[in-house]
Each structure stands twice: as C-alpha cells, then as structure tokens.
C-alpha cells in the first residue's frame, strides 16, 4: 500500500507565498510522474503542475512564472512553491503520483488534499 501525505496549505494574503509538500510512503519501487492538481468550489479538478522522475516539468498556463514544482527522489517527496498568489488560486490542492510498488504493480495514488485560501 502507498500513501501520499500533503502539508503546507493555509491562509495567505494576495501576493503572498506558500510551499506545499507531499511525501509518498509505503511499498515503493519507483515513482514516475508526480504532480499537483487543484479543485476550486464548483469547478472541476485541474492539473496545476507535473514533474517526471527525470525532472521535466509542465504547468497550467495560469500559474506559469509564479509556481515551481520540484522533487526529491531520495525522499519520495514533491514540492510546489507558490508565489504571487491570487484569490483565484484558492482551492484544495491534491498531490498525485504514478507509483510502481515493491511487487511491481502500477498505482495511480492521490493524497487527501490540502486547502489553500488566498484572501485579504
């Protein structure tokens, strides 16, 4: 079994910064893509940023230049540095990972979500 645990959400003023972290634990052989999604009230979940095991990244247009995704493969951890936050960034942020387990099964794993609120 594999679990993802997010941390770092909270309330921040417009223009502020937050750093989200997500740690994967359990029977892990390797992790391919890791990413962050978000879901705002009344909206569909959307991909925010994704990073491969080799470090290639992609971002949704609305966060380019403001958010940075990174990962520490040795710690099975992915980060999302969010700068210049806007009220429209308010959402529940979910961590996602494609994991190959110790028994070589492939799993699409999600975290429980962490709330980010951008408001004055």
PDB file of C-alpha atoms in Angstrom:
ATOM      1  CA  UNK A   1       0.000   0.000   0.000  1.00  0.00           C
ATOM      2  CA  UNK A   2       1.201   3.500  -0.845  1.00  0.00           C
ATOM      3  CA  UNK A   3       0.124   6.755   0.769  1.00  0.00           C
ATOM      4  CA  UNK A   4       0.623  10.395  -0.120  1.00  0.00           C
ATOM      5  CA  UNK A   5       0.524  12.981   2.655  1.00  0.00           C
ATOM      6  CA  UNK A   6       0.354  16.689   1.793  1.00  0.00           C
ATOM      7  CA  UNK A   7       1.228  19.620   4.013  1.00  0.00           C
ATOM      8  CA  UNK A   8       1.767  23.350   3.756  1.00  0.00           C
ATOM      9  CA  UNK A   9      -1.660  24.692   2.914  1.00  0.00           C
ATOM     10  CA  UNK A  10      -3.260  27.595   4.728  1.00  0.00           C
ATOM     11  CA  UNK A  11      -4.488  31.157   4.518  1.00  0.00           C
ATOM     12  CA  UNK A  12      -2.332  33.726   2.751  1.00  0.00           C
ATOM     13  CA  UNK A  13      -2.871  37.266   1.525  1.00  0.00           C
ATOM     14  CA  UNK A  14      -2.850  38.095  -2.188  1.00  0.00           C
ATOM     15  CA  UNK A  15       0.728  38.420  -3.389  1.00  0.00           C
ATOM     16  CA  UNK A  16       1.988  36.075  -0.710  1.00  0.00           C
ATOM     17  CA  UNK A  17       3.709  32.704  -0.954  1.00  0.00           C
ATOM     18  CA  UNK A  18       3.174  29.161   0.231  1.00  0.00           C
ATOM     19  CA  UNK A  19       5.114  25.946  -0.207  1.00  0.00           C
ATOM     20  CA  UNK A  20       3.260  22.650  -0.430  1.00  0.00           C
ATOM     21  CA  UNK A  21       4.948  19.328   0.280  1.00  0.00           C
ATOM     22  CA  UNK A  22       3.845  15.788  -0.467  1.00  0.00           C
ATOM     23  CA  UNK A  23       5.586  12.695   0.860  1.00  0.00           C
ATOM     24  CA  UNK A  24       4.987   9.224  -0.541  1.00  0.00           C
ATOM     25  CA  UNK A  25       5.382   6.247   1.770  1.00  0.00           C
ATOM     26  CA  UNK A  26       4.792   2.512   1.681  1.00  0.00           C
ATOM     27  CA  UNK A  27       5.939  -0.258  -0.598  1.00  0.00           C
ATOM     28  CA  UNK A  28       7.585   1.850  -3.316  1.00  0.00           C
ATOM     29  CA  UNK A  29       9.893   0.540  -6.005  1.00  0.00           C
ATOM     30  CA  UNK A  30       9.893   3.699  -8.087  1.00  0.00           C
ATOM     31  CA  UNK A  31       7.822   6.801  -8.784  1.00  0.00           C
ATOM     32  CA  UNK A  32       7.338   8.105 -12.299  1.00  0.00           C
ATOM     33  CA  UNK A  33       5.313  11.292 -12.604  1.00  0.00           C
ATOM     34  CA  UNK A  34       4.378  13.347  -9.565  1.00  0.00           C
ATOM     35  CA  UNK A  35       2.035  16.259  -9.747  1.00  0.00           C
ATOM     36  CA  UNK A  36      -0.264  18.743  -8.120  1.00  0.00           C
ATOM     37  CA  UNK A  37      -3.918  19.211  -9.015  1.00  0.00           C
ATOM     38  CA  UNK A  38      -6.428  21.628  -7.571  1.00  0.00           C
ATOM     39  CA  UNK A  39     -10.170  21.879  -7.278  1.00  0.00           C
ATOM     40  CA  UNK A  40     -11.914  25.148  -6.543  1.00  0.00           C
ATOM     41  CA  UNK A  41     -15.509  25.257  -5.283  1.00  0.00           C
ATOM     42  CA  UNK A  42     -17.920  24.496  -8.100  1.00  0.00           C
ATOM     43  CA  UNK A  43     -15.146  23.706 -10.566  1.00  0.00           C
ATOM     44  CA  UNK A  44     -13.558  20.577 -11.960  1.00  0.00           C
ATOM     45  CA  UNK A  45     -10.204  19.333 -10.729  1.00  0.00           C
ATOM     46  CA  UNK A  46      -7.370  20.625 -12.915  1.00  0.00           C
ATOM     47  CA  UNK A  47      -3.720  19.821 -13.316  1.00  0.00           C
ATOM     48  CA  UNK A  48      -1.546  22.580 -11.875  1.00  0.00           C
ATOM     49  CA  UNK A  49       1.956  21.185 -12.409  1.00  0.00           C
ATOM     50  CA  UNK A  50       3.649  17.874 -13.072  1.00  0.00           C
ATOM     51  CA  UNK A  51       7.226  16.622 -12.896  1.00  0.00           C
ATOM     52  CA  UNK A  52       8.750  13.414 -14.226  1.00  0.00           C
ATOM     53  CA  UNK A  53      11.384  11.329 -12.490  1.00  0.00           C
ATOM     54  CA  UNK A  54      13.931  12.943 -14.797  1.00  0.00           C
ATOM     55  CA  UNK A  55      12.891  16.455 -13.800  1.00  0.00           C
ATOM     56  CA  UNK A  56      10.856  17.527 -16.828  1.00  0.00           C
ATOM     57  CA  UNK A  57       8.025  19.830 -15.835  1.00  0.00           C
ATOM     58  CA  UNK A  58       4.824  21.254 -17.220  1.00  0.00           C
ATOM     59  CA  UNK A  59       2.399  23.824 -15.828  1.00  0.00           C
ATOM     60  CA  UNK A  60      -1.083  25.084 -16.475  1.00  0.00           C
ATOM     61  CA  UNK A  61      -0.857  28.482 -18.171  1.00  0.00           C
ATOM     62  CA  UNK A  62      -2.440  30.347 -15.258  1.00  0.00           C
ATOM     63  CA  UNK A  63       0.455  29.539 -12.888  1.00  0.00           C
ATOM     64  CA  UNK A  64       3.426  29.791 -15.231  1.00  0.00           C
ATOM     65  CA  UNK A  65       6.047  32.142 -13.838  1.00  0.00           C
ATOM     66  CA  UNK A  66       4.503  32.042 -10.361  1.00  0.00           C
ATOM     67  CA  UNK A  67       4.582  28.373  -9.301  1.00  0.00           C
ATOM     68  CA  UNK A  68       7.534  25.993  -9.305  1.00  0.00           C
ATOM     69  CA  UNK A  69       7.320  22.225  -8.923  1.00  0.00           C
ATOM     70  CA  UNK A  70      10.309  20.224  -7.741  1.00  0.00           C
ATOM     71  CA  UNK A  71      11.012  16.814  -6.275  1.00  0.00           C
ATOM     72  CA  UNK A  72      13.495  14.978  -4.104  1.00  0.00           C
ATOM     73  CA  UNK A  73      13.630  11.429  -5.415  1.00  0.00           C
ATOM     74  CA  UNK A  74      15.646  10.187  -2.449  1.00  0.00           C
ATOM     75  CA  UNK A  75      12.865  11.340  -0.119  1.00  0.00           C
ATOM     76  CA  UNK A  76       9.937  10.420  -2.410  1.00  0.00           C
ATOM     77  CA  UNK A  77       8.773  13.992  -1.990  1.00  0.00           C
ATOM     78  CA  UNK A  78       7.331  16.579  -4.364  1.00  0.00           C
ATOM     79  CA  UNK A  79       7.047  20.293  -3.648  1.00  0.00           C
ATOM     80  CA  UNK A  80       5.035  23.157  -5.059  1.00  0.00           C
ATOM     81  CA  UNK A  81       6.404  26.626  -4.426  1.00  0.00           C
ATOM     82  CA  UNK A  82       3.610  29.126  -4.995  1.00  0.00           C
ATOM     83  CA  UNK A  83       4.483  32.817  -5.290  1.00  0.00           C
ATOM     84  CA  UNK A  84       2.442  35.894  -6.160  1.00  0.00           C
ATOM     85  CA  UNK A  85      -0.705  34.101  -5.085  1.00  0.00           C
ATOM     86  CA  UNK A  86      -4.047  35.358  -6.325  1.00  0.00           C
ATOM     87  CA  UNK A  87      -7.561  34.864  -4.947  1.00  0.00           C
ATOM     88  CA  UNK A  88      -8.300  32.638  -7.949  1.00  0.00           C
ATOM     89  CA  UNK A  89      -5.627  30.213  -6.706  1.00  0.00           C
ATOM     90  CA  UNK A  90      -7.916  29.359  -3.800  1.00  0.00           C
ATOM     91  CA  UNK A  91      -8.648  25.641  -3.960  1.00  0.00           C
ATOM     92  CA  UNK A  92      -7.999  22.275  -2.418  1.00  0.00           C
ATOM     93  CA  UNK A  93      -4.638  21.100  -3.752  1.00  0.00           C
ATOM     94  CA  UNK A  94      -4.119  17.381  -4.300  1.00  0.00           C
ATOM     95  CA  UNK A  95      -0.870  15.504  -4.737  1.00  0.00           C
ATOM     96  CA  UNK A  96      -0.760  12.710  -7.324  1.00  0.00           C
ATOM     97  CA  UNK A  97       1.857  10.101  -8.148  1.00  0.00           C
ATOM     98  CA  UNK A  98       2.302   7.187 -10.529  1.00  0.00           C
ATOM     99  CA  UNK A  99       3.955   4.560  -8.360  1.00  0.00           C
ATOM    100  CA  UNK A 100       5.484   1.174  -9.086  1.00  0.00           C
ATOM    101  CA  UNK A 101       5.218  -0.869  -5.904  1.00  0.00           C
ATOM    102  CA  UNK A 102       7.568  -3.429  -4.460  1.00  0.00           C
ATOM    103  CA  UNK A 103       5.521  -6.141  -6.159  1.00  0.00           C
ATOM    104  CA  UNK A 104       5.839  -4.244  -9.469  1.00  0.00           C
ATOM    105  CA  UNK A 105       2.212  -3.194  -9.558  1.00  0.00           C
ATOM    106  CA  UNK A 106       1.475   0.228 -11.063  1.00  0.00           C
ATOM    107  CA  UNK A 107      -0.711   2.520  -8.987  1.00  0.00           C
ATOM    108  CA  UNK A 108      -2.219   5.966  -9.512  1.00  0.00           C
ATOM    109  CA  UNK A 109      -2.169   7.381  -5.983  1.00  0.00           C
ATOM    110  CA  UNK A 110      -3.821  10.535  -4.605  1.00  0.00           C
ATOM    111  CA  UNK A 111      -3.344  12.464  -1.403  1.00  0.00           C
ATOM    112  CA  UNK A 112      -6.161  13.676   0.798  1.00  0.00           C
ATOM    113  CA  UNK A 113      -5.797  17.305  -0.241  1.00  0.00           C
ATOM    114  CA  UNK A 114      -4.702  20.491   1.471  1.00  0.00           C
ATOM    115  CA  UNK A 115      -6.678  23.729   1.400  1.00  0.00           C
ATOM    116  CA  UNK A 116      -5.087  26.907   0.091  1.00  0.00           C
ATOM    117  CA  UNK A 117      -7.037  30.102   0.682  1.00  0.00           C
ATOM    118  CA  UNK A 118      -5.862  33.395  -0.798  1.00  0.00           C
ATOM    119  CA  UNK A 119      -7.733  36.271   0.758  1.00  0.00           C
ATOM    120  CA  UNK A 120      -7.182  39.621   2.423  1.00  0.00           C
TER     121      UNK A 120
END
